[in-house]
Short mmCIF file of C-alpha atoms in Angstrom, two decimals:
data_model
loop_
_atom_site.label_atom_id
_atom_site.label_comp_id
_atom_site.label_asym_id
_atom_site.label_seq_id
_atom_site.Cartn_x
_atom_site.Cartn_y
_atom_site.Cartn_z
CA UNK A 107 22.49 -5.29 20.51
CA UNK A 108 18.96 -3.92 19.38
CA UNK A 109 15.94 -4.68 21.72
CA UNK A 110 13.78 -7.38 20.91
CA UNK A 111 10.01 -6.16 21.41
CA UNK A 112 8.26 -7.75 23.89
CA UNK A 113 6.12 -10.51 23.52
CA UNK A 114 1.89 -9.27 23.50
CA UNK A 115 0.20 -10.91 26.75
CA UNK A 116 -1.19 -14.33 26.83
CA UNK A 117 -3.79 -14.56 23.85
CA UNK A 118 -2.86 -11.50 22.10
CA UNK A 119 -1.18 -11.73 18.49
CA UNK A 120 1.01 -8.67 17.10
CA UNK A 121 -0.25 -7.67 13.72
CA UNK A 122 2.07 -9.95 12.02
CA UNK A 123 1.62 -12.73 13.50
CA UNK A 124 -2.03 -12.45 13.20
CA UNK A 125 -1.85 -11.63 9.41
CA UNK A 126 0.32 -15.53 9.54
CA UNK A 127 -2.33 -16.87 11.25
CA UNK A 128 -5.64 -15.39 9.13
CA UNK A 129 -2.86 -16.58 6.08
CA UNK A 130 -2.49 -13.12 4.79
CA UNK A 131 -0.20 -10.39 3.96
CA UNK A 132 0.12 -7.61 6.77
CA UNK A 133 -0.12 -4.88 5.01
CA UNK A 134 -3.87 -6.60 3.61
CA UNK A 135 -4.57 -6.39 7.70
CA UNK A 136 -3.57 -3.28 7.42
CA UNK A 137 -5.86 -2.21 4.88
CA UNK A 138 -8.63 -3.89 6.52
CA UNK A 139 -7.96 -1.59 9.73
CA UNK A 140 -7.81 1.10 7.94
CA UNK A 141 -10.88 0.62 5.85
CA UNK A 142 -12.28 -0.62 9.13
CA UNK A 143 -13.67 -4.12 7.47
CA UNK A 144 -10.74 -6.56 9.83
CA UNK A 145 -10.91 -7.60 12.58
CA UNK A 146 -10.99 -5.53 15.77
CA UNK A 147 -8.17 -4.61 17.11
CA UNK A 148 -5.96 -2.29 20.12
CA UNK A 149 -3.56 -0.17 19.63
CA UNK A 150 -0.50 -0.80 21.73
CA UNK A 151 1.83 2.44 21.96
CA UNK A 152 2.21 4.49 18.60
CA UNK A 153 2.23 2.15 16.40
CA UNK A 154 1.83 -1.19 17.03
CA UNK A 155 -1.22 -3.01 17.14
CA UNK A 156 -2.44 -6.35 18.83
CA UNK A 157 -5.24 -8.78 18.03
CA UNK A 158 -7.08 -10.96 20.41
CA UNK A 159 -6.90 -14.48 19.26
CA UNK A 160 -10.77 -15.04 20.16
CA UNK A 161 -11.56 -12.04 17.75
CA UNK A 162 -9.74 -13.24 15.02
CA UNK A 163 -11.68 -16.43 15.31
CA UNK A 164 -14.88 -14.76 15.50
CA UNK A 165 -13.78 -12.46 12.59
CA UNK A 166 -12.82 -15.41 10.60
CA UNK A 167 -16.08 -17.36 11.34
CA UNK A 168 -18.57 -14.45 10.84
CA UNK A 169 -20.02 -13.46 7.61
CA UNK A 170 -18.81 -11.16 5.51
CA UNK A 171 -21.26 -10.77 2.73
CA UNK A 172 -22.47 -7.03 3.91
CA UNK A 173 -18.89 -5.59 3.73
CA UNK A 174 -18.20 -3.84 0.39
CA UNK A 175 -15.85 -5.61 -2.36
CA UNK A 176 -12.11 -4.12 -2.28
CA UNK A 177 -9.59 -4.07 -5.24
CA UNK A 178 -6.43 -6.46 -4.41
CA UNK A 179 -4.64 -3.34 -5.37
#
């Protein structure tokens, strides 16, 4: 029987559940981490990757205007 992982602590999101809850794709968060225009977020072991629900509001609620356009590609 494979491990589950476990859950992130209280008021944490994993990265997909936090691209569900911006209502994107995870690899788009993905890209945004990469291209360092998302959200903030930690790194939790190798690869995994948690977001704090409060930033994700904040990210979602700031403006974005400054941050350079990005091909859907």
């Amino acid at each position: 029987m494979p491990n589950k992982p476990k859950p992130p602590p209280k008021g944490w999101l994993w990265s997909e559940d936090a691209a569900d809850y911006l209502g994107v794709h995870v690899v788009t968060l993905y890209r945004w981490r990469r291209d360092e225009i998302g959200p903030k977020s930690v790194r939790h072991g190798q690869r995994r990757y948690r977001y704090k629900v409060t930033d994700l509001d904040a990210w979602m609620n700031a403006d974005h205007a400054d941050e350079p356009a990005r091909a859907a590609a």
